[in-house]
mmCIF file of C-alpha atoms in Angstrom:
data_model
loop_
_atom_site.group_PDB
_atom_site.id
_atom_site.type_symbol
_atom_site.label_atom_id
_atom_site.label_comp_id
_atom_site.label_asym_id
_atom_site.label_seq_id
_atom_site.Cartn_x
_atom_site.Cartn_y
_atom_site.Cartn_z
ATOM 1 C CA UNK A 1 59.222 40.958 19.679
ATOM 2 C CA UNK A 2 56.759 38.197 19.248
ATOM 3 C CA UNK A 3 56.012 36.386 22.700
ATOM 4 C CA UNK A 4 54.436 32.875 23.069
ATOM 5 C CA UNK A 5 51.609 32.798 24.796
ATOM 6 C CA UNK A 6 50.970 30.072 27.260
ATOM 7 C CA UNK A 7 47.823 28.116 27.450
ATOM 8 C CA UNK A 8 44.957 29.789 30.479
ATOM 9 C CA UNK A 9 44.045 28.268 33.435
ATOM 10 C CA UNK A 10 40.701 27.875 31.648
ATOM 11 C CA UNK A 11 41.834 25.958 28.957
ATOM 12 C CA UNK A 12 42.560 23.309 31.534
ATOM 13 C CA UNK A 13 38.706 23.470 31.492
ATOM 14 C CA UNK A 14 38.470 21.749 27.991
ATOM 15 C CA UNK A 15 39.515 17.949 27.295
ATOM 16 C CA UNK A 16 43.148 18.015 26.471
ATOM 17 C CA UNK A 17 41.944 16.336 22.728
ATOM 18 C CA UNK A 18 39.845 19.445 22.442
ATOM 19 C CA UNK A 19 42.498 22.299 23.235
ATOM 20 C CA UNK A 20 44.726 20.538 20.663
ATOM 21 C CA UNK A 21 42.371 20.881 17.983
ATOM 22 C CA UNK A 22 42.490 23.564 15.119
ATOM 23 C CA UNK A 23 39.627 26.038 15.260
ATOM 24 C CA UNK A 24 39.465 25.509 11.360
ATOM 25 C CA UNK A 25 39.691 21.542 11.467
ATOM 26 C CA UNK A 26 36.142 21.959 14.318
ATOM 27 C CA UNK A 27 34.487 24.710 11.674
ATOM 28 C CA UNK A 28 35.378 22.166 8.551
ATOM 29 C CA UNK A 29 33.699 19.047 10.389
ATOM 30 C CA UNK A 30 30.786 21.322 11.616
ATOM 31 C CA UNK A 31 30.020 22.551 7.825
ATOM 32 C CA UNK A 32 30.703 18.200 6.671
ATOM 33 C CA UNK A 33 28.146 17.359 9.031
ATOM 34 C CA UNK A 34 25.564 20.074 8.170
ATOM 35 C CA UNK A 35 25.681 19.134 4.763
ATOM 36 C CA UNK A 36 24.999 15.519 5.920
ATOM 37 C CA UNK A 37 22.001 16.715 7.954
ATOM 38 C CA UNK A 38 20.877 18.423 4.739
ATOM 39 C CA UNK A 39 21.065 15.101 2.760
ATOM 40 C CA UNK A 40 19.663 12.692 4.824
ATOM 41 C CA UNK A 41 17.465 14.908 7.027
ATOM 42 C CA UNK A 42 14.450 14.639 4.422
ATOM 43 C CA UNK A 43 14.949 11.154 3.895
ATOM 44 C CA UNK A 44 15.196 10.650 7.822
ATOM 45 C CA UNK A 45 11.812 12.643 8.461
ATOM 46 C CA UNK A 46 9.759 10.330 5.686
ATOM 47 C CA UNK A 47 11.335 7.689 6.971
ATOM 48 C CA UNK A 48 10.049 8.578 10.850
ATOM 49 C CA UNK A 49 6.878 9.227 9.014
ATOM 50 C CA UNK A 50 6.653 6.065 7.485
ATOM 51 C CA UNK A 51 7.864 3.850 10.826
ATOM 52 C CA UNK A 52 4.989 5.861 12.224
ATOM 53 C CA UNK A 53 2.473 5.544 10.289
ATOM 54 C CA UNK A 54 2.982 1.734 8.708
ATOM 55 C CA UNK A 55 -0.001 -0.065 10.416
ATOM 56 C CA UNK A 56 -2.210 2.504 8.765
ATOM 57 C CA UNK A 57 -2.849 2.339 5.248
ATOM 58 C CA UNK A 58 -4.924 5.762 4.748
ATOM 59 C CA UNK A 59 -2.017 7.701 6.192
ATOM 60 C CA UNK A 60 0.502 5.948 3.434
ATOM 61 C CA UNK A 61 -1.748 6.412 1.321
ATOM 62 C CA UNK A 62 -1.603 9.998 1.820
ATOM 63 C CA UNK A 63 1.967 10.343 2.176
ATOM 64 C CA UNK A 64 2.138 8.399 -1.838
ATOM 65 C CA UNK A 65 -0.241 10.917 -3.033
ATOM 66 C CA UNK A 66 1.743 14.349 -1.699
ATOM 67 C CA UNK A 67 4.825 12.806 -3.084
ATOM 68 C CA UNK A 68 3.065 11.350 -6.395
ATOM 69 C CA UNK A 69 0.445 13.535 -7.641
ATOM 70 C CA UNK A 70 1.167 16.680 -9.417
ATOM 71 C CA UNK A 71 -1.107 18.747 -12.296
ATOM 72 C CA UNK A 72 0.888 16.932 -14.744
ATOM 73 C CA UNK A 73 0.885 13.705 -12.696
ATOM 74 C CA UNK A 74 -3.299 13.929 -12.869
ATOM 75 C CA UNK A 75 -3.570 15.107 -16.501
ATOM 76 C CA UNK A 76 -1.341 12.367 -17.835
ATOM 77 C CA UNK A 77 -3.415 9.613 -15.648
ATOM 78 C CA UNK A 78 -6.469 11.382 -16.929
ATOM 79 C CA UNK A 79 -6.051 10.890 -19.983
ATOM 80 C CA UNK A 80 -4.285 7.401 -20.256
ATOM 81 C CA UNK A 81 -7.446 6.264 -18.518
ATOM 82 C CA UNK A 82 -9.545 7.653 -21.397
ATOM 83 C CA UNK A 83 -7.418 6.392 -23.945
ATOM 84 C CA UNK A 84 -7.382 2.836 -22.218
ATOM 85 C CA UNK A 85 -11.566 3.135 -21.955
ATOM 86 C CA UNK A 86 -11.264 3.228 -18.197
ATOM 87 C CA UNK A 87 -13.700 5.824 -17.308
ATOM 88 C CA UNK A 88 -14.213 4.782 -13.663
ATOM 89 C CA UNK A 89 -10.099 5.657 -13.365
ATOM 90 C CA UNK A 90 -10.078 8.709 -14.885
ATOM 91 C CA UNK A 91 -13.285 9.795 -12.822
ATOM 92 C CA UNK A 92 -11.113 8.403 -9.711
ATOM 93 C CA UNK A 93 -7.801 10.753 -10.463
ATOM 94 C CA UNK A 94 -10.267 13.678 -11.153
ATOM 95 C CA UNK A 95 -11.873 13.309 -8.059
ATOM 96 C CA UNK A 96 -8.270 12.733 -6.317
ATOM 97 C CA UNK A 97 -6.857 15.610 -7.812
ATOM 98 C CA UNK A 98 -9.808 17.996 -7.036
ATOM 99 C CA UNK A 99 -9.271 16.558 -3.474
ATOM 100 C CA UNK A 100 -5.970 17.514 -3.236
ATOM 101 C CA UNK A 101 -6.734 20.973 -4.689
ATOM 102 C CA UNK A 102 -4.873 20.319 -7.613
ATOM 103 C CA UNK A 103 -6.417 21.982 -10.761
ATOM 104 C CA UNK A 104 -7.863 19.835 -13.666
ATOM 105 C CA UNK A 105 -8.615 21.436 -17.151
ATOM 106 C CA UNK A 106 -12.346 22.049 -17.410
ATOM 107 C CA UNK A 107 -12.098 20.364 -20.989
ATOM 108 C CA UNK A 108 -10.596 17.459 -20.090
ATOM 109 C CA UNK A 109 -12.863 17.019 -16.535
ATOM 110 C CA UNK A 110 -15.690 17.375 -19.380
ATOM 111 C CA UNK A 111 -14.476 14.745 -21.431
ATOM 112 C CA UNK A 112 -14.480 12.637 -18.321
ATOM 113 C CA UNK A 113 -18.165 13.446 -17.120
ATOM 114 C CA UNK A 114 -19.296 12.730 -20.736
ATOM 115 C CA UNK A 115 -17.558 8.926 -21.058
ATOM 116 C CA UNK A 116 -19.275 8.509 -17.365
ATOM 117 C CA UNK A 117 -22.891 9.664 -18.311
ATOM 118 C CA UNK A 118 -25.735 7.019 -18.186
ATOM 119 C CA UNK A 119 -25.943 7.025 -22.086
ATOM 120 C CA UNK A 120 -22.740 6.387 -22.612
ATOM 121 C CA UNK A 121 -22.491 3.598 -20.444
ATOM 122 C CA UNK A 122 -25.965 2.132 -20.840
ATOM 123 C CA UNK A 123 -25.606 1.258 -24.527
ATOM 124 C CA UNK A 124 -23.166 -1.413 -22.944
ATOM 125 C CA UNK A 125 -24.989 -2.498 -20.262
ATOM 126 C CA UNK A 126 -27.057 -5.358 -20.939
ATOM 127 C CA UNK A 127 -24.630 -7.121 -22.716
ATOM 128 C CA UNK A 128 -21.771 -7.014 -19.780
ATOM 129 C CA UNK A 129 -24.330 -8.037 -17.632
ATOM 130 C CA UNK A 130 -25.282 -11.217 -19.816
ATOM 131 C CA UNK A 131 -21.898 -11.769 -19.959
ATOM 132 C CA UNK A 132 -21.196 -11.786 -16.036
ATOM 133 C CA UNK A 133 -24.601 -13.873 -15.611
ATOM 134 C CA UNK A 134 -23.343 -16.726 -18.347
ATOM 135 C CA UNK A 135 -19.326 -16.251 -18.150
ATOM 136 C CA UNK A 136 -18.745 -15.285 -14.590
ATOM 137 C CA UNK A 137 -15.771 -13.031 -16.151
ATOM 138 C CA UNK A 138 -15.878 -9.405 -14.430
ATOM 139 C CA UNK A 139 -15.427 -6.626 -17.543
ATOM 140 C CA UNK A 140 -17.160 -3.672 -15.577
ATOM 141 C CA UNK A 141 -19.625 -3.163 -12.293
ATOM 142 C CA UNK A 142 -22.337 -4.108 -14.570
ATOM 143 C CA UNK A 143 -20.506 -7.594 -15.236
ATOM 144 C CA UNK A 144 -20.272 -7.909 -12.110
ATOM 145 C CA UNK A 145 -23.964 -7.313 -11.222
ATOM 146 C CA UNK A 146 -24.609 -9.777 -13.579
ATOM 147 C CA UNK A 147 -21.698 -11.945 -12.023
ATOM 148 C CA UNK A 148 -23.439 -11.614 -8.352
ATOM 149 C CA UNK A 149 -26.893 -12.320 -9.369
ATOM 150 C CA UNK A 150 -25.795 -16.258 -10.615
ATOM 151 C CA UNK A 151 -23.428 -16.424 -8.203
ATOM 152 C CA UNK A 152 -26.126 -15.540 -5.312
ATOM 153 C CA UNK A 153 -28.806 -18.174 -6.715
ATOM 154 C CA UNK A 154 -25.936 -20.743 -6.965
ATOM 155 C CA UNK A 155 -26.351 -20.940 -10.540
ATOM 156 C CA UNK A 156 -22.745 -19.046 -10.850
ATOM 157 C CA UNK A 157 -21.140 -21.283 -7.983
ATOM 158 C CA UNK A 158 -22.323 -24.610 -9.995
ATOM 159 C CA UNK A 159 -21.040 -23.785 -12.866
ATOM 160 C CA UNK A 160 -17.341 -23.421 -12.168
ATOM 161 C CA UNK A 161 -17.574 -26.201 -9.799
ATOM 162 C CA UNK A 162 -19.151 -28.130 -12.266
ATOM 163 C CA UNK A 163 -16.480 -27.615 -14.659
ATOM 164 C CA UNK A 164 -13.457 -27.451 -13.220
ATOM 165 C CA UNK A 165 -14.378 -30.783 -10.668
ATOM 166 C CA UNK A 166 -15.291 -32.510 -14.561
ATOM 167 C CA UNK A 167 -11.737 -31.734 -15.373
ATOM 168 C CA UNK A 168 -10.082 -32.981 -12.116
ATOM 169 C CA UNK A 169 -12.165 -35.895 -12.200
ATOM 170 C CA UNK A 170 -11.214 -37.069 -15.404
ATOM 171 C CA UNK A 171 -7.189 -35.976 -14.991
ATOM 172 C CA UNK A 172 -7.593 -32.921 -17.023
ATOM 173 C CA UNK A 173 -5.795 -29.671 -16.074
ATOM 174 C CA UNK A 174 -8.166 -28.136 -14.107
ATOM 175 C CA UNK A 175 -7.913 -24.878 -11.742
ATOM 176 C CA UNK A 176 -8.070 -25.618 -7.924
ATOM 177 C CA UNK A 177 -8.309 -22.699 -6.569
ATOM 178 C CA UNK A 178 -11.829 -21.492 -9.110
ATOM 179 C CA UNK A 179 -12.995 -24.927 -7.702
ATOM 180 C CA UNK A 180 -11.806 -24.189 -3.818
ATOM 181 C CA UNK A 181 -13.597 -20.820 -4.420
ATOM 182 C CA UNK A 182 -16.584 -21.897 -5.894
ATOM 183 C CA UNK A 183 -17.399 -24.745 -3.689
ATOM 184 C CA UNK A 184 -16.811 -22.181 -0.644
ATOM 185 C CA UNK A 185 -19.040 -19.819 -2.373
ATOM 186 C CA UNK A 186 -21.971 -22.679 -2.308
ATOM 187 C CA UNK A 187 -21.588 -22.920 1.395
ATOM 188 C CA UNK A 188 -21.516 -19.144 2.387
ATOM 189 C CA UNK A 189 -24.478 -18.602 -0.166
ATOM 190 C CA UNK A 190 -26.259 -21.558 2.226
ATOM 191 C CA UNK A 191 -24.956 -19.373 5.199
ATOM 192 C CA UNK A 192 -25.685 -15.884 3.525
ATOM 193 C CA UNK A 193 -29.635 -17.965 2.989
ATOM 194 C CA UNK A 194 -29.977 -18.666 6.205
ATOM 195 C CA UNK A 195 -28.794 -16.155 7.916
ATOM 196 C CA UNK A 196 -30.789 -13.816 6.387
ATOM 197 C CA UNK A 197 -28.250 -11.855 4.194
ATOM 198 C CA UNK A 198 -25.574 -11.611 7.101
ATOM 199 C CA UNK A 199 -23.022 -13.412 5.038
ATOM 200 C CA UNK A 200 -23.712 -10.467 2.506
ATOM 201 C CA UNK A 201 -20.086 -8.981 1.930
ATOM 202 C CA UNK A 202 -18.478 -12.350 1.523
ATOM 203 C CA UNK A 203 -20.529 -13.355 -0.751
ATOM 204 C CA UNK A 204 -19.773 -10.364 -2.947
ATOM 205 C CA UNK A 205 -16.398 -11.324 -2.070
ATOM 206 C CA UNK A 206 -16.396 -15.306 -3.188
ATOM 207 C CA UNK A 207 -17.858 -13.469 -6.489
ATOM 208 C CA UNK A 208 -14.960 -10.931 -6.484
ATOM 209 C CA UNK A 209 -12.321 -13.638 -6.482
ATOM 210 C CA UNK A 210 -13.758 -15.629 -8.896
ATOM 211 C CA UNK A 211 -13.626 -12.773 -11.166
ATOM 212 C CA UNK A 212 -10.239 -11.895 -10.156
ATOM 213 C CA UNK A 213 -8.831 -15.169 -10.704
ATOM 214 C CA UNK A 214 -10.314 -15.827 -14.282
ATOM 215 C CA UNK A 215 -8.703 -12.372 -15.123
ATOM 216 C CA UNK A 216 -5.414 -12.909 -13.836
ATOM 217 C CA UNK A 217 -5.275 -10.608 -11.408
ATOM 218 C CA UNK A 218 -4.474 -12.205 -8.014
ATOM 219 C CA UNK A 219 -1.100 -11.567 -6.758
ATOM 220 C CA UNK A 220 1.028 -14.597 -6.562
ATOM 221 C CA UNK A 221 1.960 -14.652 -3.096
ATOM 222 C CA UNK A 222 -1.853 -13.763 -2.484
ATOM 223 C CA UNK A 223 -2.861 -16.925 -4.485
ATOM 224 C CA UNK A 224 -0.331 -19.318 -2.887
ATOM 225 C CA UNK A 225 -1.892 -18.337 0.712
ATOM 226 C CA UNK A 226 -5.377 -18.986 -1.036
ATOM 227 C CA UNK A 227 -4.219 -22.484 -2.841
ATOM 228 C CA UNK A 228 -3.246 -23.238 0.821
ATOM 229 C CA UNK A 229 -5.824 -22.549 2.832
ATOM 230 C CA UNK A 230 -8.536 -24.200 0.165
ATOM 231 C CA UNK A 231 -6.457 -27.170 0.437
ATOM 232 C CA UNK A 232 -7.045 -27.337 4.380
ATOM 233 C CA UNK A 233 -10.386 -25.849 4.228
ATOM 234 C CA UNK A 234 -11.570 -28.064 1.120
ATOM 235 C CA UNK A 235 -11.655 -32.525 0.793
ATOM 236 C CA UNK A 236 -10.697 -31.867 -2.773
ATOM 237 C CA UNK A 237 -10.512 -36.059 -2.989
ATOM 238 C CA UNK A 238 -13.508 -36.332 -1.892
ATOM 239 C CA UNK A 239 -14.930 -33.416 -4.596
ATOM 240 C CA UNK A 240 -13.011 -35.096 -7.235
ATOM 241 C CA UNK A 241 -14.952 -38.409 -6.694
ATOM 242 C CA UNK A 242 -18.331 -37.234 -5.996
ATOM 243 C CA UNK A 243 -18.533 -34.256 -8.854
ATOM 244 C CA UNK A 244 -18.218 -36.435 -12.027
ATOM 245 C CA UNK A 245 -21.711 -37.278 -12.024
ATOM 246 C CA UNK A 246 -23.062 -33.687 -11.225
ATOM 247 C CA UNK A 247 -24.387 -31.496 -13.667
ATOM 248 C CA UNK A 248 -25.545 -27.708 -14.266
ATOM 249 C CA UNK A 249 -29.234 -29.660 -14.447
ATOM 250 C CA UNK A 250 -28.555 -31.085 -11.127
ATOM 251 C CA UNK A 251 -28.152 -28.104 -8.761
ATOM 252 C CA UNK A 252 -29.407 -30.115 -5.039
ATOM 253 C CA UNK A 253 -26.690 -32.924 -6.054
ATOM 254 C CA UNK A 254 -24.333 -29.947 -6.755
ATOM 255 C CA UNK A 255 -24.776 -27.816 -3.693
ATOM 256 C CA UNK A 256 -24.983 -31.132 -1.234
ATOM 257 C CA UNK A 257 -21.703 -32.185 -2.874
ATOM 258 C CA UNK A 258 -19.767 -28.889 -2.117
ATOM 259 C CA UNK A 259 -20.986 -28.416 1.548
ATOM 260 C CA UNK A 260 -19.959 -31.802 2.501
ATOM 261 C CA UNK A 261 -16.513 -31.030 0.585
ATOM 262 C CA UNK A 262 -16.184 -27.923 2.478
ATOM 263 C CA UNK A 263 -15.429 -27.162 6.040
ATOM 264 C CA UNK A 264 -15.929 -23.736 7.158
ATOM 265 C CA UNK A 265 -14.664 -23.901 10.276
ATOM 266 C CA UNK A 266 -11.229 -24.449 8.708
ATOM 267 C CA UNK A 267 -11.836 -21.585 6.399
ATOM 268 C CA UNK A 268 -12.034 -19.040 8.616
ATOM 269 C CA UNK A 269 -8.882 -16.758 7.052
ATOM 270 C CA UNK A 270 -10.456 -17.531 3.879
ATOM 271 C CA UNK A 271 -13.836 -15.863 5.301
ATOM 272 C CA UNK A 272 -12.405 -13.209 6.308
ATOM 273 C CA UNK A 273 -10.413 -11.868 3.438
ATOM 274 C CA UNK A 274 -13.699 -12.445 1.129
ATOM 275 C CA UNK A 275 -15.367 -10.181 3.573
ATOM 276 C CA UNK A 276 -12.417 -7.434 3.003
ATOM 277 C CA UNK A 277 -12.837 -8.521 -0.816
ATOM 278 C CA UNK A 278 -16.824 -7.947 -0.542
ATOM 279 C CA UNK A 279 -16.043 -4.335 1.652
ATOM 280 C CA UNK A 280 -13.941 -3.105 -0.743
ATOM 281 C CA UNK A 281 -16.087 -3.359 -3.784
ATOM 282 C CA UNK A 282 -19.169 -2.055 -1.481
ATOM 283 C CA UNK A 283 -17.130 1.532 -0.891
ATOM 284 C CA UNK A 284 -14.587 1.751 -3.743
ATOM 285 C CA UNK A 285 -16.245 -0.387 -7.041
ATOM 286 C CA UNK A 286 -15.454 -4.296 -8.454
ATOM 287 C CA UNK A 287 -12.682 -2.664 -10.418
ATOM 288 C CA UNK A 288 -11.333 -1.487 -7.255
ATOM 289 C CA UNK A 289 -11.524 -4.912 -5.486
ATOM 290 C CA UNK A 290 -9.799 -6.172 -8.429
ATOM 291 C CA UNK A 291 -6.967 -3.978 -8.668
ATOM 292 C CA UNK A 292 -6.687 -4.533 -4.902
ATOM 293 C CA UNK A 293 -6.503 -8.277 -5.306
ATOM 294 C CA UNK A 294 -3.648 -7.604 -7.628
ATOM 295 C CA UNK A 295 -1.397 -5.465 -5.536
ATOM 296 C CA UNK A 296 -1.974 -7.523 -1.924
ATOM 297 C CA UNK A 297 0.045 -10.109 -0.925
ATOM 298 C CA UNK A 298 -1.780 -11.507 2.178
ATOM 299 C CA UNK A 299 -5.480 -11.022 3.525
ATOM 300 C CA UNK A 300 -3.409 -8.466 5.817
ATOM 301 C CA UNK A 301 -3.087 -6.137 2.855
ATOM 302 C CA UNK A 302 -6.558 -6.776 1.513
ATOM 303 C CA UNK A 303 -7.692 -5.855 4.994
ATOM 304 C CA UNK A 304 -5.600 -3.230 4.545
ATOM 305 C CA UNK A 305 -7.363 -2.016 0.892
ATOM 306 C CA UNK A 306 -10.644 -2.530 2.771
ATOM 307 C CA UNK A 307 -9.761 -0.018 5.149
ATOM 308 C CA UNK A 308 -8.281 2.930 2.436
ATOM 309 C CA UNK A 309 -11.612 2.150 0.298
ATOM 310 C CA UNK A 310 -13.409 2.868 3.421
ATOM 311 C CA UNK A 311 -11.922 6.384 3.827
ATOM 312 C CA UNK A 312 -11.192 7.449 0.368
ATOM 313 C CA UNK A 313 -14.592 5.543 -1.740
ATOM 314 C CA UNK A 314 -14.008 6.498 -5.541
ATOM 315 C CA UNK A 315 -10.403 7.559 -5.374
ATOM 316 C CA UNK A 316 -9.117 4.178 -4.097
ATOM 317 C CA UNK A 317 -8.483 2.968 -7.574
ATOM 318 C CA UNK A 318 -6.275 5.938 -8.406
ATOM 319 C CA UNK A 319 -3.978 6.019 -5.094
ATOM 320 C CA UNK A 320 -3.675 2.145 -6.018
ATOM 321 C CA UNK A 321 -2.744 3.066 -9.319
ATOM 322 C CA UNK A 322 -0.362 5.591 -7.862
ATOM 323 C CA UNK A 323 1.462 4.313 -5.394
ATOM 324 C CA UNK A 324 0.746 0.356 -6.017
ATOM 325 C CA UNK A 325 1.587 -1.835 -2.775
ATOM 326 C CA UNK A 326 2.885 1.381 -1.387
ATOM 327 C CA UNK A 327 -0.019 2.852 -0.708
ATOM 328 C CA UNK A 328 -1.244 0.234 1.787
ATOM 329 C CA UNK A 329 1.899 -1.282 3.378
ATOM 330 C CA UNK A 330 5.872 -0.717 3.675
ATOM 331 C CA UNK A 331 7.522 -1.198 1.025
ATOM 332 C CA UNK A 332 10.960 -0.408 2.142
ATOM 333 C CA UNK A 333 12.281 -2.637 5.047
ATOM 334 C CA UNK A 334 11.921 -0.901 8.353
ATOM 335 C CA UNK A 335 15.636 -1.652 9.265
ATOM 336 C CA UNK A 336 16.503 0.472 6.391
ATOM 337 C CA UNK A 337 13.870 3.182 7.304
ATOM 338 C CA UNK A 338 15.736 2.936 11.092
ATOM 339 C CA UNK A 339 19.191 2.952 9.630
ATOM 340 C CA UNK A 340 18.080 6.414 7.748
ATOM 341 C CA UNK A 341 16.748 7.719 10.774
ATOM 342 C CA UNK A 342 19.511 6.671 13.002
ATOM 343 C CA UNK A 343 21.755 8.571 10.303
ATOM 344 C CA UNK A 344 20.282 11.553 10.768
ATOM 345 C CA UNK A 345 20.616 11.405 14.483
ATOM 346 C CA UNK A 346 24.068 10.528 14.526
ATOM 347 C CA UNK A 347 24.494 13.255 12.148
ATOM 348 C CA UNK A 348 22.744 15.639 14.236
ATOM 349 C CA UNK A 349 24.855 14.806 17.547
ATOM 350 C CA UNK A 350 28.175 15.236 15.774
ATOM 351 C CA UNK A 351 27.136 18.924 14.516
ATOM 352 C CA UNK A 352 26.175 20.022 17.890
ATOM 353 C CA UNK A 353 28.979 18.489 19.410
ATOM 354 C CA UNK A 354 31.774 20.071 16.698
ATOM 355 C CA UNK A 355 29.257 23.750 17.164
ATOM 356 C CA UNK A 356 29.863 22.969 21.210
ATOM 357 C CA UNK A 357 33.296 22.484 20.400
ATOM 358 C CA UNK A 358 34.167 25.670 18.147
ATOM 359 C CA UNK A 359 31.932 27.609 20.388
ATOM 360 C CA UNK A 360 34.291 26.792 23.469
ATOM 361 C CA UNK A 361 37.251 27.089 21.261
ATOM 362 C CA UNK A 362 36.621 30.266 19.955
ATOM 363 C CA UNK A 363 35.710 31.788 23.260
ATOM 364 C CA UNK A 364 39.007 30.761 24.355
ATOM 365 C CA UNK A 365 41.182 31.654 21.858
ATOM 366 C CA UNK A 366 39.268 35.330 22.126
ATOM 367 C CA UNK A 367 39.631 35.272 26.099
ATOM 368 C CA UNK A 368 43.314 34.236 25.638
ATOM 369 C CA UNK A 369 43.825 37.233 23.307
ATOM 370 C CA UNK A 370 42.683 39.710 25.499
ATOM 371 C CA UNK A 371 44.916 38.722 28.258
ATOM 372 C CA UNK A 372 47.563 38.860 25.791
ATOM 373 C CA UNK A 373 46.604 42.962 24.879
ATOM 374 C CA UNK A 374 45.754 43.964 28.381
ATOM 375 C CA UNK A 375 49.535 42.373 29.611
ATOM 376 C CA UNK A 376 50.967 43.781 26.577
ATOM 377 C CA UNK A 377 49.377 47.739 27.732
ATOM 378 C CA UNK A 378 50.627 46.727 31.332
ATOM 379 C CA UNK A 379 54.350 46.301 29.655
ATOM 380 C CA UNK A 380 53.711 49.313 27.482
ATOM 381 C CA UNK A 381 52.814 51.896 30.567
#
């Protein structure tokens, strides 16, 4: 004879909601929820990583290259970089990889060495550096030697202001921000003169930018901020009417026309980010500056680049070639980083509360069933 068992005085112990619910239905959420955990609880710990860490671009950094760089991540980078003539990069992933303690074939690490000897690179030498000297147009860190060197004895800084304030002056298409730049780059050389090399790394950095912008490699947003602050920090009216009648064989007229043009103590955001400009191709290489210029979008993330070049020298150009913006700032929104975090909370509560839940269940339904046998031996005897 079956006998219904009434609920226990200690089931009055559980929320009414909780004594009606079917031990199954509290195992199946339990298992729905750890499987949720074990979706989004990766997701949710890079994402606490990244909230973390986002005001500091050598741990991102770090974080792109554990997630990024593999053996056959390094070899293919390796060897593109060859292929593309780009020993500096493929010396920069070697030295990355061996960092990381990730193998590179001996052979191919050979290859590298070799296209980096002095030989192989001084056959090329003089003329980059020509070019840089006439051109101002960056090619290697020779160029840019070359580049420097006019730029420091205002010969490079005349030039461009020379020629681009000719073009403005008589309504040709001319490029503001070279002229901006170069006319800056006159007053900080004055500065850099006379305060006895002080103004050092923005000066490298006026040349840098130069460089960067005749190659195309600025980021838009980056060159927007510059095109605005020149504009405040430069009387381009005023350049536009006094240039015309300076030449490259008129260097005091030159220099005297771009200092008066020029306020400094407008440009002081402009300063600063050639100074980040100038550090970064001090620790990391031009080609690193460069490829920094192309990925920031604000002096913020140059500053930023300045600071992983600090840290990581010759393998700054291959995390930026890895991980891109990435590797220096957020590039996924932190609400969206929270929200994935937050998941995995929310996740987290709900299995502990359905374990709590089965847990208390379970040890009632057992406590229940041994009443049930001991009353049913009490009936028996």
């Amino acid at each position: 004879m079956n006998e219904t068992i009434e609920p226990q005085a200690g089931d009055a112990a559980l929320p009414r909601a909780l004594a009606r619910v079917p031990i199954a239905l509290t195992l199946l959420v339990a298992l729905i929820l750890a499987g949720a955990i074990a979706m989004v609880g990766p997701r949710a710990l890079e994402a606490g990583y990244l909230l973390l860490h986002q005001d500091d671009p050598v741990q991102l950094a770090d974080h792109v290259v554990r997630s990024s760089l593999d053996p056959a991540v390094a070899r293919r980078e390796i060897e593109a970089a060859l292929s593309a003539n780009d020993p500096e990069l493929a010396a920069s992933f070697v030295a990355l990889a061996r960092g990381q303690g990730i193998p590179v074939d001996p052979d191919l690490a050979k290859r590298v060495e070799v296209a980096n000897s002095t030989m192989a690179r001084t056959a090329q030498a003089a003329g980059s550096f020509a070019h840089g000297l006439v051109t101002g147009e960056l090619e290697d860190a020779v160029g840019f030697a070359g580049t420097a060197v006019g730029d420091l004895f205002v010969f490079g800084d005349i030039r461009d202001a020379v020629r681009e304030g000719s073009r403005l002056a008589s309504g040709e298409e001319a490029d503001e921000l070279l002229l901006g730049l170069a006319c800056v780059g006159l007053a900080v050389t004055a500065g850099t003169y006379a305060s006895l090399g002080a103004g050092g790394p923005a000066r490298l950095g006026v040349s840098a930018l130069k460089g960067a912008r005749k190659a195309g490699q600025i980021g838009g947003r980056l060159a927007v901020w510059m095109g605005r602050s020149l504009r405040e920090a430069v009387d381009l009216s005023a350049l536009r009417r006094a240039v015309s009648p300076v030449s490259l064989t008129q260097p005091a007229t030159a220099v005297r026309t771009a200092r008066e043009a020029v306020k400094l103590d407008r440009a002081g955001g402009l300063v600063r980010l050639m100074e980040d400009t100038g550090r970064v191709q001090a620790k990391a290489g031009t080609r690193a500056a460069m490829d920094g210029l192309k990925v920031a979008e604000s002096p913020k993330d140059m500053a930023r680049v300045a600071r992983l070049a600090e840290a990581k020298g010759s393998k700054t150009r291959a995390i930026l070639k890895l991980g891109g913006r990435a590797a220096i700032a957020l590039t996924i929104g932190a609400f969206n980083l929270a929200s994935w975090a937050f998941s995995a909370l929310v996740a987290i509560f709900g299995f502990c509360a359905a374990v709590k839940g089965l847990t208390e269940r379970t040890t009632l339904r057992w406590l229940a069933w041994r009443k049930t046998r001991r009353a049913r031996r009490a009936l028996a005897s």
